[in-house]
Coordinates of C-alpha atoms and ligand atoms in Angstrom, one line a residue:
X66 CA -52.6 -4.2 44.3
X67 CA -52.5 -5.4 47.8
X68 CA -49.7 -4.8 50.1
X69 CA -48.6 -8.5 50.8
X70 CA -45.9 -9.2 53.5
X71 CA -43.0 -9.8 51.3
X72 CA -41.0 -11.3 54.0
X73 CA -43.0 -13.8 55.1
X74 CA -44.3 -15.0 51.4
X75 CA -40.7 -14.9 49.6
X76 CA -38.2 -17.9 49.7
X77 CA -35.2 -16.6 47.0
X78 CA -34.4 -12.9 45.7
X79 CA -32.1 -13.1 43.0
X80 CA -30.1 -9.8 43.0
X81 CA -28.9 -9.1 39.4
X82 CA -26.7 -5.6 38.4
X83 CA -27.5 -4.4 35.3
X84 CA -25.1 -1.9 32.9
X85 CA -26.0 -2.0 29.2
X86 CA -26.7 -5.5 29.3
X87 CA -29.0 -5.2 26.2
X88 CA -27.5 -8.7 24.0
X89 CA -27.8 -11.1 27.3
X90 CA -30.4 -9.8 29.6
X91 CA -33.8 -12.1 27.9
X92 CA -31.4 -15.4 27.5
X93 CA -30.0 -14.6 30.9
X94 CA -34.2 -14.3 32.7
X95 CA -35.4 -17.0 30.3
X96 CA -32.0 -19.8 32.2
X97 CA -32.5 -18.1 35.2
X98 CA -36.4 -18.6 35.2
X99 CA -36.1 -22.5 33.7
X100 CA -33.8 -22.9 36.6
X101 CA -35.5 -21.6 39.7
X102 CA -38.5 -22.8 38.6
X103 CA -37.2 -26.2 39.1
X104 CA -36.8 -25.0 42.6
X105 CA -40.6 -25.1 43.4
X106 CA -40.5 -22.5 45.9
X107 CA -42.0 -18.9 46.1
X108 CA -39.2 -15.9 44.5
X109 CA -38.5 -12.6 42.4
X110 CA -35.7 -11.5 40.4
X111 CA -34.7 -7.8 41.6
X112 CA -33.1 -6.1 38.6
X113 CA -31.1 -3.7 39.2
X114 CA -30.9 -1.2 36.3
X115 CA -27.4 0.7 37.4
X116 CA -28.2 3.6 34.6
X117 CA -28.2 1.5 31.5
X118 CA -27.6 3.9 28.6
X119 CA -29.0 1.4 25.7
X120 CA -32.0 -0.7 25.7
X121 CA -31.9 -2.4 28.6
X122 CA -34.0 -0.7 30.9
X123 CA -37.1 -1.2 28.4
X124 CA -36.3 -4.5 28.2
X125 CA -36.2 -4.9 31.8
X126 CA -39.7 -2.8 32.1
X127 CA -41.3 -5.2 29.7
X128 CA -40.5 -8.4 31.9
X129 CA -41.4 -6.7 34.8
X130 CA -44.7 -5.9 33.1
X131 CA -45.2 -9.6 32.2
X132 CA -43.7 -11.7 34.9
X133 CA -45.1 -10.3 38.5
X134 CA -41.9 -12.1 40.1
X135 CA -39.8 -9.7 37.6
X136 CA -39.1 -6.3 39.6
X137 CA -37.1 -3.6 39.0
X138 CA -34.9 -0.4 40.8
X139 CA -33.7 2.1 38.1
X140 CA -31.0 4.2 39.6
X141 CA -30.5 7.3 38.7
X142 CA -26.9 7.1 36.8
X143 CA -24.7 4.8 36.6
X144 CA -23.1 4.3 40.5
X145 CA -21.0 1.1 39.7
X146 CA -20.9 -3.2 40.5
X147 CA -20.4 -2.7 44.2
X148 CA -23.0 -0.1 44.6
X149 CA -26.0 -1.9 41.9
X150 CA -25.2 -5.1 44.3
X151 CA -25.7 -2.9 47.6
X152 CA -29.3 -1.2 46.0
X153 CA -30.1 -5.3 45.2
X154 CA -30.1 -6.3 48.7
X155 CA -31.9 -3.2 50.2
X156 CA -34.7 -4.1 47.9
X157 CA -34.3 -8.1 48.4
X158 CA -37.4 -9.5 50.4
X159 CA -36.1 -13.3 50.4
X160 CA -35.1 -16.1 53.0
X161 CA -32.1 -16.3 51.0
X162 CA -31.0 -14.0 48.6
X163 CA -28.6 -14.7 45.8
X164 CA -26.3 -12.2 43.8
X165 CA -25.4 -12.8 40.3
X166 CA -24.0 -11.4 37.1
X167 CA -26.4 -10.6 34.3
X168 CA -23.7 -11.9 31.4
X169 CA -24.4 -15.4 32.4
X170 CA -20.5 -15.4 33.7
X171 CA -22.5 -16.6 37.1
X172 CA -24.2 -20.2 35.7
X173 CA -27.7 -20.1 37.1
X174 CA -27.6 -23.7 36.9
X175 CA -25.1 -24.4 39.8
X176 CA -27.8 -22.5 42.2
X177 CA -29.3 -25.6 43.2
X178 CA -25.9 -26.7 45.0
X179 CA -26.1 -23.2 46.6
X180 CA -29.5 -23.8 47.7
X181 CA -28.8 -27.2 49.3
X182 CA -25.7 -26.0 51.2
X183 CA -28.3 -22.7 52.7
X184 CA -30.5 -25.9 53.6
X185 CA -27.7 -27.8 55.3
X186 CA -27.4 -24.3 57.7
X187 CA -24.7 -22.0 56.3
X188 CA -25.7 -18.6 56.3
X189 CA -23.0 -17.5 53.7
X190 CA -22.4 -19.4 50.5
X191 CA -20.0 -17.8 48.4
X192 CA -18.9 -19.2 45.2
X193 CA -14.6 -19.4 43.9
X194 CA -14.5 -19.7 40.5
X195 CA -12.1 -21.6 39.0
X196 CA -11.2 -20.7 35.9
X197 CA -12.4 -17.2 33.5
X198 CA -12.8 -18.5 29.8
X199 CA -12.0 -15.0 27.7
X200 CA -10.7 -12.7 30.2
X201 CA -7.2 -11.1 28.9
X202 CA -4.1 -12.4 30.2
X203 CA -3.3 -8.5 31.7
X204 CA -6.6 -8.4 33.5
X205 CA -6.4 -11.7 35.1
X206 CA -2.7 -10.8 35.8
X207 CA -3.7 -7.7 37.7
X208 CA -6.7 -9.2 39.6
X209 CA -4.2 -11.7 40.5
X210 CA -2.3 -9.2 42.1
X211 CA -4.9 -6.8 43.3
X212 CA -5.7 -9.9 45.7
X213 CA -2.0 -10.3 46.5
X214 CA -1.7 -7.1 47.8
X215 CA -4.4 -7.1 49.6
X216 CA -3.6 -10.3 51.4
X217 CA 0.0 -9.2 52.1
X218 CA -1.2 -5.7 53.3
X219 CA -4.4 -6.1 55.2
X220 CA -4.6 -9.8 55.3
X221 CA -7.3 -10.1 54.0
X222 CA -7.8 -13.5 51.5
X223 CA -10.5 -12.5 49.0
X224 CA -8.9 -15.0 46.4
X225 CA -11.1 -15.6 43.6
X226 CA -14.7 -14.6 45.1
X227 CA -16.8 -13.8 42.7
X228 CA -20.4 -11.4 43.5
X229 CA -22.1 -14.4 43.0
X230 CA -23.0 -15.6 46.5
X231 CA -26.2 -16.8 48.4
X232 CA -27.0 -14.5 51.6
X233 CA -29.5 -15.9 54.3
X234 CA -31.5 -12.7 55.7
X235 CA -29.9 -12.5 58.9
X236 CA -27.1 -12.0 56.9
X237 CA -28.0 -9.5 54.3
X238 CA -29.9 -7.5 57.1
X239 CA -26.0 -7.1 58.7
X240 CA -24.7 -6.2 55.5
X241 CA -27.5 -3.4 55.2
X242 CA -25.8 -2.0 58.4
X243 CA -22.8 -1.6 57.0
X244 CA -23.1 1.5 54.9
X245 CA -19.1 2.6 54.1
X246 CA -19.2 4.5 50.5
X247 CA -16.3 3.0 48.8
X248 CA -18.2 -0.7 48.8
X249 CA -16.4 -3.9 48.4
X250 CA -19.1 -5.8 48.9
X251 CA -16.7 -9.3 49.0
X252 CA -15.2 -7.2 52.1
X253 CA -18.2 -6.8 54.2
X254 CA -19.5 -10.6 53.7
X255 CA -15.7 -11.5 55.4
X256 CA -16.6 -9.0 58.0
X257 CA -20.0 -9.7 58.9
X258 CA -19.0 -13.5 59.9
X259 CA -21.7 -16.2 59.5
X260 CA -21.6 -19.5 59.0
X261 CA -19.8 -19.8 55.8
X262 CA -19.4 -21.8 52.9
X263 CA -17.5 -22.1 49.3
X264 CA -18.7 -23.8 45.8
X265 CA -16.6 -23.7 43.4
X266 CA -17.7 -23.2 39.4
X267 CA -16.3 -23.1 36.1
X268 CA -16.9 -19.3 35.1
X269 CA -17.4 -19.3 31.2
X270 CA -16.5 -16.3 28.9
X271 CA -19.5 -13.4 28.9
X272 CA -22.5 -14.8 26.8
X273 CA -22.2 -11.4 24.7
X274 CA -21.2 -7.5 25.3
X275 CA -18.1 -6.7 27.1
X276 CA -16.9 -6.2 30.4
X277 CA -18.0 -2.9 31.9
X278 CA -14.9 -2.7 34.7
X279 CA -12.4 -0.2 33.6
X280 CA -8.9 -1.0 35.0
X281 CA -9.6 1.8 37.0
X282 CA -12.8 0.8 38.7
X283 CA -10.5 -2.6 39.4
X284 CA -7.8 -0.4 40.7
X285 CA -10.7 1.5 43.5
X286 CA -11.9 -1.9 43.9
X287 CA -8.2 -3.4 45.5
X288 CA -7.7 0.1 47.4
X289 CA -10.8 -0.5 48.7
X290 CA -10.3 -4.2 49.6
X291 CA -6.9 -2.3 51.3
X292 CA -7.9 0.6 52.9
X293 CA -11.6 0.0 54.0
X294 CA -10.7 -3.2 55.8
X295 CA -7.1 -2.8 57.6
X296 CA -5.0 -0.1 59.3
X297 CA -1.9 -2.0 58.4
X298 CA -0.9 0.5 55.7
X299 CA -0.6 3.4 58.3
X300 CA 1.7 1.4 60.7
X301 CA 3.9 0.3 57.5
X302 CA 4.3 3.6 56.8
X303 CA 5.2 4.4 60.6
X304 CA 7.9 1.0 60.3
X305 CA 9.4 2.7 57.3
X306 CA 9.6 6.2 58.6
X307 CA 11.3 4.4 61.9
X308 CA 13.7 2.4 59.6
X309 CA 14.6 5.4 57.6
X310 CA 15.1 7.3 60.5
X311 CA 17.6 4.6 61.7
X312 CA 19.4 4.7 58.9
X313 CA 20.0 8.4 58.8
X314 CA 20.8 8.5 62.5
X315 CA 23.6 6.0 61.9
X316 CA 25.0 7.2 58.4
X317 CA 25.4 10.5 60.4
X318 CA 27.6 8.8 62.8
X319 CA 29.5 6.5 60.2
X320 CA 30.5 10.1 58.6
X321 CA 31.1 12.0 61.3
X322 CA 34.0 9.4 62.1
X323 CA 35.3 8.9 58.8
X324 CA 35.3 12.6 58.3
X325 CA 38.3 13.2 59.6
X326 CA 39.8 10.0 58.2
X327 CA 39.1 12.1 54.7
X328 CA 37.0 9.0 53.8
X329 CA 33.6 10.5 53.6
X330 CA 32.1 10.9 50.5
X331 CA 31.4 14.6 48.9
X332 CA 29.1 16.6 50.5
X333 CA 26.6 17.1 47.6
X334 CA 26.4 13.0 47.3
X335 CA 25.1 12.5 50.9
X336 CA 23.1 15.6 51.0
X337 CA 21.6 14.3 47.3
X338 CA 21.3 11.1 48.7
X339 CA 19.5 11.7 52.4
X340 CA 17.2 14.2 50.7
X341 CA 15.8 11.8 47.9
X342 CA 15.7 9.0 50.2
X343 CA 14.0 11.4 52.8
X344 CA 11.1 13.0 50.7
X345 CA 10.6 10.1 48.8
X346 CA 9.7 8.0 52.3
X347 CA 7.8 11.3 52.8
X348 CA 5.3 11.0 49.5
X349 CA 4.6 7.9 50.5
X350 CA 3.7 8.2 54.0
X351 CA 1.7 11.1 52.9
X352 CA -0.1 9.3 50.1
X353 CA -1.2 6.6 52.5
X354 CA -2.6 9.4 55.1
X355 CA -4.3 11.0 52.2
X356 CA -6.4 7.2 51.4
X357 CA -7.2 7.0 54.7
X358 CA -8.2 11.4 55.2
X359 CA -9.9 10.7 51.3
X360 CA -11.9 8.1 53.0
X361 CA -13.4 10.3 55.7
X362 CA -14.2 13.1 53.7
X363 CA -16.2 10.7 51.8
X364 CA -18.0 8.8 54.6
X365 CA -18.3 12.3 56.7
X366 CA -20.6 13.7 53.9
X367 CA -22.7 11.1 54.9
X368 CA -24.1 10.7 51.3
X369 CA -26.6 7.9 50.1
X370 CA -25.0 5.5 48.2
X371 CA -27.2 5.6 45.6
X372 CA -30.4 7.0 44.0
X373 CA -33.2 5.3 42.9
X374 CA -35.5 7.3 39.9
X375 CA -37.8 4.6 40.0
X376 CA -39.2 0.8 40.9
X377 CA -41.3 -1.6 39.2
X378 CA -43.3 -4.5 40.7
X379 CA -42.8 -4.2 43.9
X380 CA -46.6 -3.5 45.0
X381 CA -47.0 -1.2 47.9
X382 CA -44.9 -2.5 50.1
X383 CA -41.5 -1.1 48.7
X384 CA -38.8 -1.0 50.5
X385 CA -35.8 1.5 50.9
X386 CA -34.9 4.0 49.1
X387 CA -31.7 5.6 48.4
X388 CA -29.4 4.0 50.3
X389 CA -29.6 6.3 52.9
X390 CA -27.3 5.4 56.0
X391 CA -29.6 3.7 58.0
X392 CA -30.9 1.4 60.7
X393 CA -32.6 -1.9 59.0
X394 CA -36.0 -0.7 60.0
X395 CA -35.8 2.2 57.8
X396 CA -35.4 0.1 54.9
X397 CA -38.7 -1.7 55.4
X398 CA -40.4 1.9 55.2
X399 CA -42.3 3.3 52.3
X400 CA -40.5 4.3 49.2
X401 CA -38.8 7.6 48.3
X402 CA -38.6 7.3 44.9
X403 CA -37.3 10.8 42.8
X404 CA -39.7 11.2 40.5
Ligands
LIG720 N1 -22.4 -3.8 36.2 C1 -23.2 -2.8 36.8 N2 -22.6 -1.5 36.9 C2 -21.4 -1.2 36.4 C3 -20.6 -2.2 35.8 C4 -21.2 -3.5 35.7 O1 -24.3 -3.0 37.3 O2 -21.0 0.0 36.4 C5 -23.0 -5.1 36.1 C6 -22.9 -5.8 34.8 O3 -24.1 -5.5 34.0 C7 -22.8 -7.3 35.2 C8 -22.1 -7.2 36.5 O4 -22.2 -5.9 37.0 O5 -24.1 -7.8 35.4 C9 -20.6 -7.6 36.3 O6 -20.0 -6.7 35.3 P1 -19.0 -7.2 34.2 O7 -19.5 -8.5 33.6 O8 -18.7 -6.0 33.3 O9 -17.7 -7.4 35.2 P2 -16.7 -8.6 35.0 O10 -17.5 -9.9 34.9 O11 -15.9 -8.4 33.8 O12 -15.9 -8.6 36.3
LIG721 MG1 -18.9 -10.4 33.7

């Protein structure tokens, strides 16, 4: 096989996670392929194979093997959404490349209005959907207030974005610059700027399987969407150590003039009550150093992101490779692929 210049030949990437996907992942390519076919222009669908433990990665090998627009990066384990997404658009060769959800939760059919709206010059198109059909009253309870907090703490309005977005290259090759471990990938869009625009969708329930986010993995997902993107925690907990402070510095005078007065209440109750209050403010306090010090240790290992054990389709020309930290020219050289 020739080595082709896959950035000059390549309109769309489509950029699609993959986790035990097995029951959707052939009616998901066949609506995806009757749908961009429509489009008339030149693509390929990057699979990303995020250590599928059932039969997904065969499946994915045989459509590679048959479609030449079908190609594949098999990571090593399983590394998560955020990370499978971030592996999707280091491979991703297209003018525009667009993210979406192998469970058909992300209609391929509303790409078209994406498409028009990268046309009309906006270098961001992310969709909001508007409603989930079959996601559990708790989970869309918590999301609800996973995004809460995050506005009211960082200030940061990720409302309803779904990883279903279209990325023009300039502004996937910023987002390759951005190599933070714990990955909110909605985060960095925000950050990166652009032109951007919304389209809004109805999402339907998952075509078949189940969700693969733990409450957990939501959980690291709103820290992240907290503590990657703001410093406000840290001076909250600075305001509340002041206000404590405060406090104690004018109880102390309140009792000291009662005291005589024989007004003051029992020494055991204020002690009790200045101690709880005190090393309960100090928990906290430290807990918020300890997301921010956690955070370090993890970027200061400098780790890649992810590992790749193999590719499929891409031809010579493969692109990076592990997800090393790196400049955007590094990603356009040859692959390092662990046997
Ligand atoms: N996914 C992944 N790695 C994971 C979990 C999920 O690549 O560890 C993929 C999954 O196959 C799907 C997409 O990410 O294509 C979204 O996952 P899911 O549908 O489970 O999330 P939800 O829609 O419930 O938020
Ligand atoms: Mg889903």
């Amino acid at each position: 096989m020739t080595a082709v210049n896959l950035n000059e030949e390549i309109t769309f990437s489509f950029i699609v996670p993959v986790y035990n996907e097995q029951d959707v992942l052939e009616d998901f390519y066949r609506r995806l392929a009757t749908v961009v076919d429509r489009l008339g222009e030149t693509y390929e669908i990057v699979f990303v194979d995020d250590g599928s433990q059932d039969r997904s990665g065969d499946i994915l090998r045989q459509l590679a093997r048959t479609d030449s627009h079908v190609k594949v990066v098999e990571l090593s384990r399983n590394f998560g959404h955020q990370l499978a997404v971030t592996a999707g658009y280091d491979f991703a060769a297209g003018q525009a490349v667009i993210s979406l959800d192998a469970d058909c939760q992300h209609p391929p059919e509303i790409i078209p209005q994406l498409v028009n709206r990268w046309r009309d010059g906006y270098e961001v198109v992310y969709t909001v959907r508007k409603t989930t059909a079959g996601v559990p009253l708790l989970r869309r309870r918590i999301g609800r207030l996973a995004y809460l907090a995050i506005r009211l703490i960082s200030g940061v309005d990720l409302t309803d974005q779904a990883d279903f977005r279209l990325l023009d290259q300039k502004a996937v090759r910023a987002l390759r610059t951005t190599r933070e471990q714990a990955r909110f990938v909605r985060g960095l869009v925000r950050w990166i700027g652009f032109r951007h625009t919304a389209v809004e969708y109805e999402a339907p329930s998952r075509a078949a399987g189940q969700s693969k986010y733990t409450l957990r993995q939501l959980a690291g997902m709103a820290g992240a969407g907290v503590f990657n993107f703001s410093l406000r925690p840290l001076r909250l907990a600075a305001v509340l150590g002041g206000v404590m402070l405060t406090g104690a510095v004018v109880y102390g005078v309140v009792a000291i003039v009662l005291w005589p007065l024989g007004l003051c209440p029992g020494a055991w109750a204020n002690v009790t009550a200045v101690v709880a209050g005190l090393f309960g403010l100090q928990f906290v306090i430290l807990g918020i150093l300890g997301e921010y010090v956690g955070r370090i240790f993890e970027e200061a290992k400098g780790r890649p992101l992810y590992i790749v054990r193999q590719t499929m389709g891409f031809g010579k020309t493969q692109r990076d490779t592990q997800g090393h930290r790196a400049t955007d020219e590094s990603h356009q050289r040859g692959p390092k692929v662990f046997a």
